[in-house]
């Protein structure tokens, strides 16, 4: 039996899929990538260090949502490992809650630009991770986070460094929590415990996250990526169809949750940002 590519070439008419070398270069400013035996590793970064919520955050959100599409559309990817860079998963450049709130107001975009770069990019950031990637996913929360651990929680398996934290910071800076972290907390913690963390913004440390069922394993930071690779190799050893169908089963609850709650939450968050008082 000819292999799939030979058959496609013989039949003709197929549009080429994305090539790893092309999108690795295209998104190099936002993610460092490597692939071995079908296991693709993506380390998210800002200027070579931990992802930072600074003036580049619009572009970062836009890039990640598109990157997930290309990763999912490359048939040579078999298992995804997604992690951060350095000693933190995600940092904020603003020092105080008021500075963060003021930055959100200054970042408001007029008319259709707000739709394109807040609502559209905000939904595709998570929708494309869940709906466009059909291979098993392993997230590594490599350290403390100021936001966006929902990306890691949406993966099939989530590992956390013993220094990691999970937090939803929105309410603390005067914004309704609706862009995704809230729905992962509601799904995994339940409504009551999630509401407490949404209101208080209290960080959840790695060992507590393990006890609460937010993550699967906690390891020292210098060992966690090795463990992710072990799991990826274990998964990759199984038949390709089995892997992909198991991923579909694992992701089914998240697909339902995103359909039900993501647009609702993000629209409420955007309205709340629009209603914030102007910076003094």
Short mmCIF file of C-alpha atoms in Angstrom, two decimals:
data_model
loop_
_atom_site.label_atom_id
_atom_site.label_comp_id
_atom_site.label_asym_id
_atom_site.label_seq_id
_atom_site.Cartn_x
_atom_site.Cartn_y
_atom_site.Cartn_z
CA UNK A 1 0.00 0.00 0.00
CA UNK A 2 1.46 3.43 -0.92
CA UNK A 3 2.01 5.87 1.91
CA UNK A 4 -0.46 8.69 2.31
CA UNK A 5 1.64 11.36 0.59
CA UNK A 6 2.34 9.11 -2.41
CA UNK A 7 -1.38 8.41 -2.71
CA UNK A 8 -2.23 12.12 -2.45
CA UNK A 9 0.34 12.95 -5.12
CA UNK A 10 -1.08 10.26 -7.39
CA UNK A 11 -4.65 11.42 -6.96
CA UNK A 12 -3.71 15.10 -7.21
CA UNK A 13 -5.55 18.25 -6.18
CA UNK A 14 -4.51 18.34 -2.52
CA UNK A 15 -3.49 21.71 -1.05
CA UNK A 16 -0.12 21.45 0.74
CA UNK A 17 -0.30 21.42 4.53
CA UNK A 18 1.85 23.79 6.63
CA UNK A 19 5.54 22.92 6.87
CA UNK A 20 7.14 22.93 10.31
CA UNK A 21 10.15 24.95 9.14
CA UNK A 22 7.87 27.65 7.73
CA UNK A 23 5.68 28.26 10.77
CA UNK A 24 8.56 27.80 13.23
CA UNK A 25 10.20 30.78 11.51
CA UNK A 26 6.94 32.69 11.09
CA UNK A 27 6.13 32.63 14.83
CA UNK A 28 9.71 32.77 16.14
CA UNK A 29 9.06 36.09 17.91
CA UNK A 30 6.36 34.41 20.01
CA UNK A 31 7.33 30.75 20.34
CA UNK A 32 10.47 28.63 20.21
CA UNK A 33 9.77 25.30 18.53
CA UNK A 34 11.46 21.98 18.01
CA UNK A 35 10.18 18.61 16.82
CA UNK A 36 11.53 15.09 17.11
CA UNK A 37 9.75 11.91 15.98
CA UNK A 38 6.48 13.79 15.66
CA UNK A 39 6.62 15.28 19.17
CA UNK A 40 6.48 19.06 18.79
CA UNK A 41 7.61 21.24 21.68
CA UNK A 42 6.50 24.88 21.82
CA UNK A 43 7.99 27.25 24.39
CA UNK A 44 6.06 30.51 24.49
CA UNK A 45 8.17 33.61 25.10
CA UNK A 46 8.47 37.39 24.96
CA UNK A 47 11.80 38.61 23.58
CA UNK A 48 13.43 35.34 24.59
CA UNK A 49 12.22 35.35 28.20
CA UNK A 50 9.00 34.56 30.04
CA UNK A 51 5.80 35.72 28.33
CA UNK A 52 5.10 39.25 29.55
CA UNK A 53 1.85 41.20 29.40
CA UNK A 54 3.26 44.47 28.08
CA UNK A 55 2.55 46.59 25.01
CA UNK A 56 2.97 43.49 22.81
CA UNK A 57 0.03 41.55 24.26
CA UNK A 58 -2.35 42.29 21.35
CA UNK A 59 0.17 40.86 18.90
CA UNK A 60 0.93 37.91 21.18
CA UNK A 61 -2.73 36.86 21.43
CA UNK A 62 -3.13 37.27 17.68
CA UNK A 63 -0.07 35.11 16.99
CA UNK A 64 -0.91 32.27 19.37
CA UNK A 65 -4.39 31.75 17.96
CA UNK A 66 -2.99 31.46 14.46
CA UNK A 67 -0.12 29.23 15.58
CA UNK A 68 -2.54 26.65 17.02
CA UNK A 69 -4.20 26.40 13.60
CA UNK A 70 -0.94 25.70 11.82
CA UNK A 71 0.20 23.17 14.40
CA UNK A 72 -3.11 21.36 14.09
CA UNK A 73 -3.00 21.45 10.30
CA UNK A 74 0.45 19.84 10.05
CA UNK A 75 -0.04 16.04 9.78
CA UNK A 76 3.56 15.43 10.85
CA UNK A 77 2.73 16.59 14.39
CA UNK A 78 1.73 13.68 16.62
CA UNK A 79 1.94 14.97 20.22
CA UNK A 80 2.22 18.56 21.47
CA UNK A 81 4.20 19.73 24.52
CA UNK A 82 3.38 23.35 25.36
CA UNK A 83 5.37 25.29 27.95
CA UNK A 84 6.69 28.71 28.87
CA UNK A 85 10.22 30.09 28.87
CA UNK A 86 12.54 30.68 31.80
CA UNK A 87 11.25 30.66 35.36
CA UNK A 88 7.68 31.90 34.79
CA UNK A 89 4.66 30.95 32.72
CA UNK A 90 3.30 34.50 32.31
CA UNK A 91 4.26 37.84 33.81
CA UNK A 92 2.63 41.25 33.91
CA UNK A 93 4.66 44.38 33.24
CA UNK A 94 2.37 46.56 35.37
CA UNK A 95 3.44 46.88 38.98
CA UNK A 96 0.09 47.70 40.60
CA UNK A 97 -3.57 46.89 40.10
CA UNK A 98 -4.27 50.53 39.20
CA UNK A 99 -1.51 50.54 36.57
CA UNK A 100 -2.91 47.36 35.06
CA UNK A 101 -6.42 48.84 35.00
CA UNK A 102 -5.14 52.05 33.41
CA UNK A 103 -3.23 50.06 30.80
CA UNK A 104 -6.40 48.20 29.82
CA UNK A 105 -8.22 51.50 29.32
CA UNK A 106 -5.41 53.02 27.26
CA UNK A 107 -5.32 49.85 25.16
CA UNK A 108 -8.95 50.17 24.07
CA UNK A 109 -9.24 50.14 20.30
CA UNK A 110 -11.86 51.97 18.23
CA UNK A 111 -14.73 50.40 16.33
CA UNK A 112 -13.95 47.21 14.43
CA UNK A 113 -10.37 47.06 15.71
CA UNK A 114 -11.70 46.20 19.16
CA UNK A 115 -13.61 43.30 17.65
CA UNK A 116 -10.62 42.05 15.65
CA UNK A 117 -7.96 42.28 18.34
CA UNK A 118 -9.87 41.75 21.57
CA UNK A 119 -13.00 39.70 20.93
CA UNK A 120 -11.93 37.75 17.81
CA UNK A 121 -8.34 37.11 18.90
CA UNK A 122 -9.53 36.41 22.45
CA UNK A 123 -11.93 33.70 21.31
CA UNK A 124 -9.63 32.16 18.71
CA UNK A 125 -6.81 32.02 21.27
CA UNK A 126 -8.75 29.24 23.03
CA UNK A 127 -11.10 27.95 20.32
CA UNK A 128 -8.21 27.09 18.00
CA UNK A 129 -6.32 25.34 20.80
CA UNK A 130 -9.34 23.13 21.51
CA UNK A 131 -10.99 22.78 18.10
CA UNK A 132 -8.07 23.00 15.65
CA UNK A 133 -5.56 20.68 17.32
CA UNK A 134 -6.42 17.00 16.99
CA UNK A 135 -3.34 15.49 18.65
CA UNK A 136 -2.70 14.76 22.34
CA UNK A 137 -1.56 17.83 24.25
CA UNK A 138 0.67 18.11 27.32
CA UNK A 139 1.12 21.45 29.08
CA UNK A 140 4.00 22.31 31.37
CA UNK A 141 3.38 25.26 33.72
CA UNK A 142 7.03 26.03 34.23
CA UNK A 143 6.68 28.62 37.01
CA UNK A 144 4.52 31.35 38.54
CA UNK A 145 1.85 32.94 36.40
CA UNK A 146 0.07 36.28 36.44
CA UNK A 147 -2.55 35.12 33.91
CA UNK A 148 -3.44 32.78 31.06
CA UNK A 149 -2.94 29.43 32.76
CA UNK A 150 -6.24 28.47 31.12
CA UNK A 151 -4.16 27.61 28.05
CA UNK A 152 -2.32 24.98 30.10
CA UNK A 153 -5.46 23.73 31.84
CA UNK A 154 -7.20 23.15 28.50
CA UNK A 155 -4.53 20.66 27.45
CA UNK A 156 -5.16 16.93 27.96
CA UNK A 157 -2.44 16.57 30.58
CA UNK A 158 -1.10 19.42 32.70
CA UNK A 159 2.15 19.26 34.65
CA UNK A 160 3.25 21.98 37.05
CA UNK A 161 6.62 22.98 38.43
CA UNK A 162 6.64 23.17 42.20
CA UNK A 163 7.03 26.95 41.82
CA UNK A 164 3.94 27.31 39.63
CA UNK A 165 0.85 29.31 40.53
CA UNK A 166 -2.59 29.56 38.96
CA UNK A 167 -4.57 32.79 39.25
CA UNK A 168 -7.35 34.77 37.63
CA UNK A 169 -6.27 38.40 38.11
CA UNK A 170 -9.12 40.22 36.36
CA UNK A 171 -11.39 41.21 39.25
CA UNK A 172 -8.40 42.50 41.22
CA UNK A 173 -7.79 45.13 38.51
CA UNK A 174 -11.46 46.02 38.17
CA UNK A 175 -12.34 43.84 35.18
CA UNK A 176 -14.95 41.09 34.88
CA UNK A 177 -13.17 37.71 34.55
CA UNK A 178 -14.41 36.35 31.24
CA UNK A 179 -11.65 35.54 28.76
CA UNK A 180 -11.15 31.87 29.62
CA UNK A 181 -9.46 31.33 32.97
CA UNK A 182 -12.85 31.58 34.67
CA UNK A 183 -14.37 28.73 32.68
CA UNK A 184 -11.44 26.41 33.35
CA UNK A 185 -11.75 27.11 37.09
CA UNK A 186 -15.52 26.60 37.00
CA UNK A 187 -15.15 23.31 35.14
CA UNK A 188 -12.37 21.90 37.30
CA UNK A 189 -13.09 23.40 40.74
CA UNK A 190 -16.87 23.71 40.66
CA UNK A 191 -18.91 26.89 40.86
CA UNK A 192 -18.41 27.69 44.56
CA UNK A 193 -14.64 27.31 44.77
CA UNK A 194 -14.20 29.02 41.39
CA UNK A 195 -16.26 32.02 42.51
CA UNK A 196 -14.01 32.45 45.55
CA UNK A 197 -10.86 32.57 43.42
CA UNK A 198 -12.46 34.86 40.82
CA UNK A 199 -13.37 37.39 43.53
CA UNK A 200 -10.26 37.17 45.70
CA UNK A 201 -7.64 36.60 43.03
CA UNK A 202 -5.88 34.34 45.52
CA UNK A 203 -3.12 32.39 43.76
CA UNK A 204 -3.36 28.61 43.82
CA UNK A 205 0.07 27.08 44.43
CA UNK A 206 1.18 23.96 42.60
CA UNK A 207 0.56 21.43 45.38
CA UNK A 208 -2.88 22.85 46.10
CA UNK A 209 -3.63 22.75 42.38
CA UNK A 210 -2.74 19.06 42.39
CA UNK A 211 -5.05 18.37 45.35
CA UNK A 212 -7.88 20.29 43.67
CA UNK A 213 -7.51 18.44 40.37
CA UNK A 214 -6.24 21.39 38.29
CA UNK A 215 -2.97 19.65 37.37
CA UNK A 216 -1.88 16.04 37.07
CA UNK A 217 1.65 16.08 38.48
CA UNK A 218 3.95 18.47 40.34
CA UNK A 219 7.72 18.20 39.92
CA UNK A 220 10.82 20.32 40.50
CA UNK A 221 11.23 22.85 37.69
CA UNK A 222 14.44 21.22 36.43
CA UNK A 223 12.73 17.84 35.97
CA UNK A 224 9.32 18.76 34.64
CA UNK A 225 10.13 18.98 30.93
CA UNK A 226 11.86 15.61 31.07
CA UNK A 227 8.67 14.12 32.53
CA UNK A 228 6.58 15.74 29.79
CA UNK A 229 8.80 14.15 27.16
CA UNK A 230 8.45 10.75 28.84
CA UNK A 231 4.66 11.05 28.70
CA UNK A 232 4.78 12.26 25.10
CA UNK A 233 6.87 9.25 24.06
CA UNK A 234 4.50 6.91 25.90
CA UNK A 235 1.54 8.41 24.03
CA UNK A 236 3.34 8.55 20.68
CA UNK A 237 4.05 4.81 20.88
CA UNK A 238 0.34 4.02 20.48
CA UNK A 239 -1.40 3.81 17.08
CA UNK A 240 -1.97 7.17 15.40
CA UNK A 241 -5.73 6.81 15.06
CA UNK A 242 -6.04 5.70 18.69
CA UNK A 243 -4.10 8.75 19.87
CA UNK A 244 -6.22 11.20 17.92
CA UNK A 245 -9.54 9.64 18.86
CA UNK A 246 -8.51 9.55 22.53
CA UNK A 247 -7.69 13.27 22.29
CA UNK A 248 -11.15 13.89 20.84
CA UNK A 249 -12.72 12.11 23.82
CA UNK A 250 -10.54 14.01 26.30
CA UNK A 251 -11.38 17.36 24.73
CA UNK A 252 -15.13 16.82 24.45
CA UNK A 253 -15.96 18.52 27.80
CA UNK A 254 -13.83 21.54 26.87
CA UNK A 255 -15.52 21.88 23.49
CA UNK A 256 -18.88 21.99 25.23
CA UNK A 257 -17.64 24.46 27.82
CA UNK A 258 -16.17 26.84 25.24
CA UNK A 259 -19.34 26.77 23.13
CA UNK A 260 -21.47 27.50 26.19
CA UNK A 261 -19.35 30.06 28.02
CA UNK A 262 -16.43 31.63 26.15
CA UNK A 263 -18.29 34.17 24.00
CA UNK A 264 -20.57 35.07 26.89
CA UNK A 265 -17.69 35.63 29.28
CA UNK A 266 -15.50 37.57 26.86
CA UNK A 267 -18.35 39.88 25.83
CA UNK A 268 -19.00 40.70 29.50
CA UNK A 269 -15.30 41.33 30.09
CA UNK A 270 -15.09 43.66 27.08
CA UNK A 271 -18.13 45.64 28.20
CA UNK A 272 -16.64 45.98 31.66
CA UNK A 273 -13.35 47.27 30.22
CA UNK A 274 -15.22 49.79 28.08
CA UNK A 275 -17.01 51.08 31.20
CA UNK A 276 -13.81 51.59 33.22
CA UNK A 277 -13.10 55.21 34.23
CA UNK A 278 -10.40 56.91 32.22
CA UNK A 279 -6.90 57.00 33.76
CA UNK A 280 -6.29 59.95 36.05
#
